[in-house]
Coordinates of C-alpha atoms and ligand atoms in Angstrom, one line a residue:
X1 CA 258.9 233.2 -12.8
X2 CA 257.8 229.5 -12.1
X3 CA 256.5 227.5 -14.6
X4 CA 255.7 224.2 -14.4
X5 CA 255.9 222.3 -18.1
X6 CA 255.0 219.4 -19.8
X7 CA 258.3 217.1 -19.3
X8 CA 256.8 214.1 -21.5
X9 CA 253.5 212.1 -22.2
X10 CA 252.6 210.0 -19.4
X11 CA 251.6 206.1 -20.3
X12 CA 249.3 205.7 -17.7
X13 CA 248.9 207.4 -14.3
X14 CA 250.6 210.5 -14.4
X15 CA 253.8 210.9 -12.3
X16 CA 256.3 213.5 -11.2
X17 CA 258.6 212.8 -14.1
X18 CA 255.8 214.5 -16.6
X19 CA 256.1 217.7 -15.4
X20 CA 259.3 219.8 -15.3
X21 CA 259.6 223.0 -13.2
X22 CA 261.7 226.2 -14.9
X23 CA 262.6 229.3 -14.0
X24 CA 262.5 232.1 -16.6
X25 CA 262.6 236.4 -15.9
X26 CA 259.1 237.6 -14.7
X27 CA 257.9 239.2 -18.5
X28 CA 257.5 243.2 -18.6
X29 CA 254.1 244.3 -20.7
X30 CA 254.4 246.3 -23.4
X31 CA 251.7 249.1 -24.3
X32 CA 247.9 247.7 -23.9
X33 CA 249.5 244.4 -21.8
X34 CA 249.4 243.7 -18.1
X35 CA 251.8 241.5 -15.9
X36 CA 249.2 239.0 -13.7
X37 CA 249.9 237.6 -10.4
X38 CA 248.8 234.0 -10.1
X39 CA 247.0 233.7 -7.0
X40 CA 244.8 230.8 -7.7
X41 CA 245.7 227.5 -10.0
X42 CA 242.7 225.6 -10.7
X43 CA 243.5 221.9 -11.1
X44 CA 241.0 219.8 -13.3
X45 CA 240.5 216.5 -14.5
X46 CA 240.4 217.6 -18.2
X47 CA 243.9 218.2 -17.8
X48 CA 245.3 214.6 -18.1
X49 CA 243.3 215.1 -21.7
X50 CA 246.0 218.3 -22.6
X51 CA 249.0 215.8 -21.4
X52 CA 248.2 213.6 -23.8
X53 CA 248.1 213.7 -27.5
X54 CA 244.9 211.6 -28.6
X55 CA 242.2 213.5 -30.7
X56 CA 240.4 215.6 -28.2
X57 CA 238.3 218.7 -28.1
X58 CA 241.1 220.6 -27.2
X59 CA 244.5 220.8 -28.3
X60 CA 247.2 219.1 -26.3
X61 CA 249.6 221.4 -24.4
X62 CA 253.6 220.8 -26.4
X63 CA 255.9 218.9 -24.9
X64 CA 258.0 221.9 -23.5
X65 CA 255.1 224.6 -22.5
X66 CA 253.8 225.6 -19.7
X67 CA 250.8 223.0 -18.9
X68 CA 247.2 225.7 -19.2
X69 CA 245.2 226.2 -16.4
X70 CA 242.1 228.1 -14.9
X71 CA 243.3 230.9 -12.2
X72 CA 242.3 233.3 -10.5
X73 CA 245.1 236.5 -10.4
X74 CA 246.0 239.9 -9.5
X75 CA 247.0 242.8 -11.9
X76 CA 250.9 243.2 -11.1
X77 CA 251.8 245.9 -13.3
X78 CA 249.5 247.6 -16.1
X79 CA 250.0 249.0 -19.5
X80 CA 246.2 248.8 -20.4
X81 CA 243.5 251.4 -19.9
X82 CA 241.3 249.2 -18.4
X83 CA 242.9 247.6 -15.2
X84 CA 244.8 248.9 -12.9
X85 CA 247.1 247.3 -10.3
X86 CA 245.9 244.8 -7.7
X87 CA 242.5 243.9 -9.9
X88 CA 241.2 240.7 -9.5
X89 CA 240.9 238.5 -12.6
X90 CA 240.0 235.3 -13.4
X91 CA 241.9 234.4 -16.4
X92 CA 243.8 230.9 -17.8
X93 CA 247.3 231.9 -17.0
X94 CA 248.4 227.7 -16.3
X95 CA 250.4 226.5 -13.7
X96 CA 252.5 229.9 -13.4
X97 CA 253.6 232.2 -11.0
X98 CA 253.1 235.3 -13.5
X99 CA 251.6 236.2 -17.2
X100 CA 250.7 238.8 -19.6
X101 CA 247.7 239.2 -21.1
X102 CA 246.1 242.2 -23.8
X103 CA 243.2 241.8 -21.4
X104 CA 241.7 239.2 -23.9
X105 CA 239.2 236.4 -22.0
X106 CA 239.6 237.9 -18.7
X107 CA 237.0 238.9 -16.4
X108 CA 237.4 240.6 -13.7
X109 CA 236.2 239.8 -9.9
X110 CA 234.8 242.0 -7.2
X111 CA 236.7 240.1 -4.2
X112 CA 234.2 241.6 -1.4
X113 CA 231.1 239.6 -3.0
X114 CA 232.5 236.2 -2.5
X115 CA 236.3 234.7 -1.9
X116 CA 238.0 235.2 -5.3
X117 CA 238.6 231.6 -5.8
X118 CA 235.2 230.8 -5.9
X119 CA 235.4 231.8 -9.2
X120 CA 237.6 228.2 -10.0
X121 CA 234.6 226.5 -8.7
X122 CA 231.4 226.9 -7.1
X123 CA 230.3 230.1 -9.2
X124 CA 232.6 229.0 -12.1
X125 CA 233.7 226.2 -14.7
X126 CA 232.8 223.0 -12.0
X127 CA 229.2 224.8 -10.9
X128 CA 228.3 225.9 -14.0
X129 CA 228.7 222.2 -15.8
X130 CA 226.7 220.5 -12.7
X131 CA 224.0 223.1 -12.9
X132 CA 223.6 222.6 -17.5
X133 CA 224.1 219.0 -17.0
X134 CA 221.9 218.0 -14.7
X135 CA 219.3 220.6 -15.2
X136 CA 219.4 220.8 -19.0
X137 CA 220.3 217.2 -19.7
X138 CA 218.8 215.5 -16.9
X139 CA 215.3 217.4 -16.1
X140 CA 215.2 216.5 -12.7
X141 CA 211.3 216.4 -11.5
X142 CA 210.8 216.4 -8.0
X143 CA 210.7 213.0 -6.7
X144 CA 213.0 211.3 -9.0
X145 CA 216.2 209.5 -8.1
X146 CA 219.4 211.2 -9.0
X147 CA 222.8 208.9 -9.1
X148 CA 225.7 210.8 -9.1
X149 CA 229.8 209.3 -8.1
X150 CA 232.2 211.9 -7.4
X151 CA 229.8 213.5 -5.1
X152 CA 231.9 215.4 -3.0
X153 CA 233.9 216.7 -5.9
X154 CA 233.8 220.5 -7.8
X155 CA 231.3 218.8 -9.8
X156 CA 229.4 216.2 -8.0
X157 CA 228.8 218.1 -4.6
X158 CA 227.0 221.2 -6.6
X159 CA 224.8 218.5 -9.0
X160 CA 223.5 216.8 -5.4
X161 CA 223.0 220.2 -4.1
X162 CA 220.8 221.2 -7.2
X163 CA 219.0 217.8 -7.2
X164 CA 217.8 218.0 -3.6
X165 CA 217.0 221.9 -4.4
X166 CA 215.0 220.2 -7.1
X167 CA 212.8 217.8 -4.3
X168 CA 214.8 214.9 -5.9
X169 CA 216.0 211.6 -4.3
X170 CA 219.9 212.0 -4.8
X171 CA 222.1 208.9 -3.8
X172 CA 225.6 210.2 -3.8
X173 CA 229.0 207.9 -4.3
X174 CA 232.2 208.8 -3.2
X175 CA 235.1 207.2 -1.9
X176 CA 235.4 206.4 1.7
X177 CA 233.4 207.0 4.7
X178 CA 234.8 210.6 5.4
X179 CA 233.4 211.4 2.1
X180 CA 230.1 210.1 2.7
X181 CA 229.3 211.0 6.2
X182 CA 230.1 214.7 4.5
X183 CA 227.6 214.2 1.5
X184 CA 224.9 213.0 4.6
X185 CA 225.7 215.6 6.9
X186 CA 226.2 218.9 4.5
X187 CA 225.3 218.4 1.3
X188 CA 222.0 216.6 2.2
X189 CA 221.9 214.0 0.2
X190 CA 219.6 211.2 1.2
X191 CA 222.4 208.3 0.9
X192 CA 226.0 208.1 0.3
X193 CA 227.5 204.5 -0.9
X194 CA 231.4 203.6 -0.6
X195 CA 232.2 202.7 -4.4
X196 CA 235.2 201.1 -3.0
X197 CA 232.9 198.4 -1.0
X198 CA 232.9 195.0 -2.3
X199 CA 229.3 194.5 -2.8
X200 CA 228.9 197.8 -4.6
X201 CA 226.4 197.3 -6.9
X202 CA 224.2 195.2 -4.3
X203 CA 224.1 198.6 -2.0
X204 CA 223.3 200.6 -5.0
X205 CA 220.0 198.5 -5.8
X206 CA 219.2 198.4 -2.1
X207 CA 219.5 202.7 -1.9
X208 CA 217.4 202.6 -5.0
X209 CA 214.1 200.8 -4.7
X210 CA 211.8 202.8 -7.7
X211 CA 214.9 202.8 -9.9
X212 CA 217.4 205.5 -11.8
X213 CA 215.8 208.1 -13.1
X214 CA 219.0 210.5 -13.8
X215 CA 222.7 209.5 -13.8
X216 CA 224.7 211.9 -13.9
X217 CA 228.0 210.5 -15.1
X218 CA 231.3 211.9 -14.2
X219 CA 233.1 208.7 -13.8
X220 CA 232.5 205.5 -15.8
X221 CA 233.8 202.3 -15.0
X222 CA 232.2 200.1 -11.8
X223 CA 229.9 202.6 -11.4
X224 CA 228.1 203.0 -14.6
X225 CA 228.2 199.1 -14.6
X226 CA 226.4 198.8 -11.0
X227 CA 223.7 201.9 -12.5
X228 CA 222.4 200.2 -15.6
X229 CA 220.6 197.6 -14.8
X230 CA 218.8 200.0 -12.5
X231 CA 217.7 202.9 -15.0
X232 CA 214.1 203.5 -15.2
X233 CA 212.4 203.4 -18.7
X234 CA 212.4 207.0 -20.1
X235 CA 216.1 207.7 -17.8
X236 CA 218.7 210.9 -18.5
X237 CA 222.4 210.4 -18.4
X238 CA 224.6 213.8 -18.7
X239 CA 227.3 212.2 -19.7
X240 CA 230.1 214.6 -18.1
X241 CA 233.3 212.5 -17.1
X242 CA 234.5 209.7 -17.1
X243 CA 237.4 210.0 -14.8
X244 CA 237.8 206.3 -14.0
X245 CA 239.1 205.7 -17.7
X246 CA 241.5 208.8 -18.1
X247 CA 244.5 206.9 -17.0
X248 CA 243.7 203.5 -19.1
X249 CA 245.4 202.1 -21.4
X250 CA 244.2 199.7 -22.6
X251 CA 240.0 198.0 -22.7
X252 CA 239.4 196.3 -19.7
X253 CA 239.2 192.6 -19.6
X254 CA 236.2 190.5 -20.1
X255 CA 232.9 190.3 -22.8
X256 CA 232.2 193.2 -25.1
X257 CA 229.4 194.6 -23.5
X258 CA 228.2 197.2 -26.1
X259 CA 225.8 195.4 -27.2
X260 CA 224.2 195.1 -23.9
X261 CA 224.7 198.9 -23.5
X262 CA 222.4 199.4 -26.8
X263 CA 220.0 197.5 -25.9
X264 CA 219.4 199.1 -22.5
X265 CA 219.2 202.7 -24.4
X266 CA 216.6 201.4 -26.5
X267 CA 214.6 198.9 -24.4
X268 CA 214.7 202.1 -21.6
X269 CA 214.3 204.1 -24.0
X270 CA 217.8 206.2 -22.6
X271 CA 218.5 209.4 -23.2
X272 CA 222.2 209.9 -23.3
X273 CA 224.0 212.6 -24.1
X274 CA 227.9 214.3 -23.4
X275 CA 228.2 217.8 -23.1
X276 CA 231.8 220.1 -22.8
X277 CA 230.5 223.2 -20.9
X278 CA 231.9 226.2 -22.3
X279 CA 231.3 225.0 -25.9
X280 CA 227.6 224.1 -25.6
X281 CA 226.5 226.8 -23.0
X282 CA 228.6 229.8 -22.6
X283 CA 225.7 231.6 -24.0
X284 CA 223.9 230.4 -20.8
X285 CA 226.9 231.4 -18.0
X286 CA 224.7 234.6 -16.8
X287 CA 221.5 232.2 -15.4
X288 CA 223.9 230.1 -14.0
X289 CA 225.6 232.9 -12.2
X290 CA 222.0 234.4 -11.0
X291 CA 220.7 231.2 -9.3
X292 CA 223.9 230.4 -8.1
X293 CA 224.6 233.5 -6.4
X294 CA 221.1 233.5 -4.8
X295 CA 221.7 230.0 -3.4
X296 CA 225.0 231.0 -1.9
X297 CA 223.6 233.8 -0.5
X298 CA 220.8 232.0 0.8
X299 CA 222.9 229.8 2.8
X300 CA 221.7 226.6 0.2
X301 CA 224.7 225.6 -1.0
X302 CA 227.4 224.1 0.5
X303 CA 231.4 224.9 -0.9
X304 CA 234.6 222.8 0.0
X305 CA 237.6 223.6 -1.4
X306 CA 240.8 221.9 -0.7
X307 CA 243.8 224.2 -0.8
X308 CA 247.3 223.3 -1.4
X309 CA 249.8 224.9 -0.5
X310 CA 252.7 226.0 -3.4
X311 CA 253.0 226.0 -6.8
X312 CA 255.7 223.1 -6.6
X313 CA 253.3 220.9 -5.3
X314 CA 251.0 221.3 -7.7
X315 CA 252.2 217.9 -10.2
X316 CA 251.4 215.8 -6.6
X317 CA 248.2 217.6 -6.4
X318 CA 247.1 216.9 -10.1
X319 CA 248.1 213.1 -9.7
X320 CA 245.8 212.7 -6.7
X321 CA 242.9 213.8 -8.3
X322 CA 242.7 211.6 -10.4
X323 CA 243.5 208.5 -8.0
X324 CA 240.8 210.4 -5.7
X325 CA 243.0 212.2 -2.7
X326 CA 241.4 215.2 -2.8
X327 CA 238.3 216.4 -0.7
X328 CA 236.5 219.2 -2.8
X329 CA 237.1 221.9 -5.4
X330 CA 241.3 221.3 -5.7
X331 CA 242.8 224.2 -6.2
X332 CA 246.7 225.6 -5.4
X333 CA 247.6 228.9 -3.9
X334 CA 250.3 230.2 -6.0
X335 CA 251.1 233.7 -4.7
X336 CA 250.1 235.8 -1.9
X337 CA 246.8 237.8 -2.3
Ligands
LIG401 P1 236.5 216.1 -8.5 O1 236.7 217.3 -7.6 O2 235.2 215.4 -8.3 O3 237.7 215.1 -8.3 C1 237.8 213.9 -9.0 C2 237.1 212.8 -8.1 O4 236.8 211.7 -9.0 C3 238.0 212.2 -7.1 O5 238.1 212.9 -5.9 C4 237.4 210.9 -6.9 O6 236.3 211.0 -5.9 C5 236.8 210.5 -8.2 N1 237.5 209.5 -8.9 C6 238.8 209.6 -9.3 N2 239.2 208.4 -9.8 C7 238.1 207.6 -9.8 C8 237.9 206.3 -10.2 N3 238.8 205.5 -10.8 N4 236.6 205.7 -10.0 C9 235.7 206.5 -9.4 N5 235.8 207.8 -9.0 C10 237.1 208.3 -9.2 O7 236.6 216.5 -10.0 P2 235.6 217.5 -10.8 O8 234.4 217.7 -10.1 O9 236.4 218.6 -11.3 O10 235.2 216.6 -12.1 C11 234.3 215.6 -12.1 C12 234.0 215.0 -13.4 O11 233.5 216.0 -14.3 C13 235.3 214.5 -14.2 O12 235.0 213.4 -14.9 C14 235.6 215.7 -15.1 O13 236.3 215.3 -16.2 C15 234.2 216.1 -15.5 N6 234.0 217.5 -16.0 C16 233.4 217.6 -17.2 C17 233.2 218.9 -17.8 C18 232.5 219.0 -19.1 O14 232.4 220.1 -19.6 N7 232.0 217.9 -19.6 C19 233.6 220.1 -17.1 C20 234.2 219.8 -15.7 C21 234.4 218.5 -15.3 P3 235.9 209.8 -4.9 O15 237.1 209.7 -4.0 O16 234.7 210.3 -4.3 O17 235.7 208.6 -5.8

């Protein structure tokens, strides 16, 4: 049984030397346990959170354990009433080739609706906080402009989807021109800006002549900078991520701006608000499920996942998604199906 562990704390950027790969004997369940396959490993950004051990609204994973993760997995071996080998499950076995469980959290998946590993994205955590955030928190009307960076992401690619669904104006960011000419050509969206490009926020302003009238933030930094001074009064900002800061260190150089942030929420008259998905909606998982299967069915959303290949490869995997090398919903195949 691979696991791959928490080796130490990274300062900074994660590397390879964080993460520690062990072999231990594949576990055998006991009455009312079941032995799960890992088929799937979600990789997140909330996961540089659990390597560290600031105050979060999780616990940190222990220097030692096995780091926790979102999968998708098959039922290996059964001593529980209720599954029976080779179910599909989507459970949060972490970056491992095999688990038990007492059946606790899991739900099971019906692999001829949709690819199993949809579950890890489109029709699960990912599309579930684009469609709350931007729909709860931002209130698109039709005819607004929607902001949103990351936009080919899990996240981003599903909350331009839903805004032009909503008859909204959705400028998309992402990084590079493969990125963009993908957020043009199949997710719709009515521009795509380069955040990498030099004159950034000049671009931004030019795609957006009636203003901002929803950011939806998933990643700080330049961005958010280069968005303010464009907000509409009355404006909505799901505060989601902030992936450009997981890896700081330190405050970045230059003025305090805060006060200048405070004074745009009240002369705008902002509303700004975070959200963490499963603890503020779970209770609303089953309308998210219903629209979103309809859309996928429907042919009205668009779903790119980037698979990688082995569960050794997944510390490489992790590190690029936060320096932006992946291209969609990142997730590692573990096992066979
Ligand atoms: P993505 O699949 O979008 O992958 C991360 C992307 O972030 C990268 O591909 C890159 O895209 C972009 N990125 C990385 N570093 C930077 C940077 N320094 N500046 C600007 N962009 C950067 O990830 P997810 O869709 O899974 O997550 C998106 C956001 O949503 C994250 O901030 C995440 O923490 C948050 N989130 C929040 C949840 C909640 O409950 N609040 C739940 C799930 C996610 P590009 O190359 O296009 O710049």
């Amino acid at each position: 049984n691979r696991q791959i562990t928490l080796a130490s704390r990274p300062v900074g950027a994660p590397t390879a030397a964080n993460f520690a790969l062990q072999e231990t004997a594949i576990p055998e369940p006991a009455q009312g346990q079941l032995l799960l396959r890992t088929v799937f490993l979600s990789l997140d950004p909330y996961m540089r959170g659990r390597m560290s051990d600031a105050k979060s609204y999780a616990e940190p994973v222990a220097i030692g354990e096995t780091m926790v993760g979102g999968t998708v997995s098959r039922v290996h071996a059964s001593q529980h009433p209720d599954y029976q080998v080779g179910d599909w499950v989507l459970s949060y076995s972490g970056w491992q080739d095999y688990s038990l469980s007492d059946g606790t959290g899991l739900i099971k998946l019906d692999p001829k609706l949709v690819p199993p590993s949809y579950a890890l994205g489109v029709l699960g955590m990912p599309g579930f906080t684009a469609y709350m955030g931007l729909l709860d928190i931002g209130k698109p009307q039709t005819g607004e402009t929607i902001v949103v960076a990351a936009a080919t992401g899990a996240v981003g690619s599903m909350v331009a989807q839903i805004g032009k669904l909503k008859g909204c104006n959705v400028v998309a960011v992402a990084g590079g021109e493969e990125k963009c000419r993908y957020a043009l050509e199949t997710l719709g969206v009515n521009t795509c800006l380069d955040h990498k490009a030099d004159d950034f926020a000049d671009q931004l302003a030019k795609a957006c002549p009636n203003g901002i009238d929803i950011y939806y933030e998933n990643v700080g930094g330049k961005v958010l900078d280069a968005v303010l001074p464009l907000l509409n009064t009355g404006a909505r900002i799901p505060v989601c991520g902030l992936i450009s800061q997981y890896n700081a260190t330190a405050l970045p150089n230059g003025p305090d701006r805060l006060g200048q942030l405070m004074g745009t929420i009240l002369i705008k008259r902002l509303t700004v608000k975070g959200f963490i998905i499963f603890d503020d909606y779970a209770h609303r998982y089953d309308e998210f499920a219903q629209d979103m299967r309809q859309w996928l069915s429907d042919g009205k959303i668009h779903y790119r996942e980037q698979i990688v290949e082995e569960l050794d490869n997944a510390p490489q995997a992790f590190i690029g998604l936060l320096q932006g090398q992946n291209f969609g919903k990142l997730v590692v195949r573990v096992g066979d199906d």
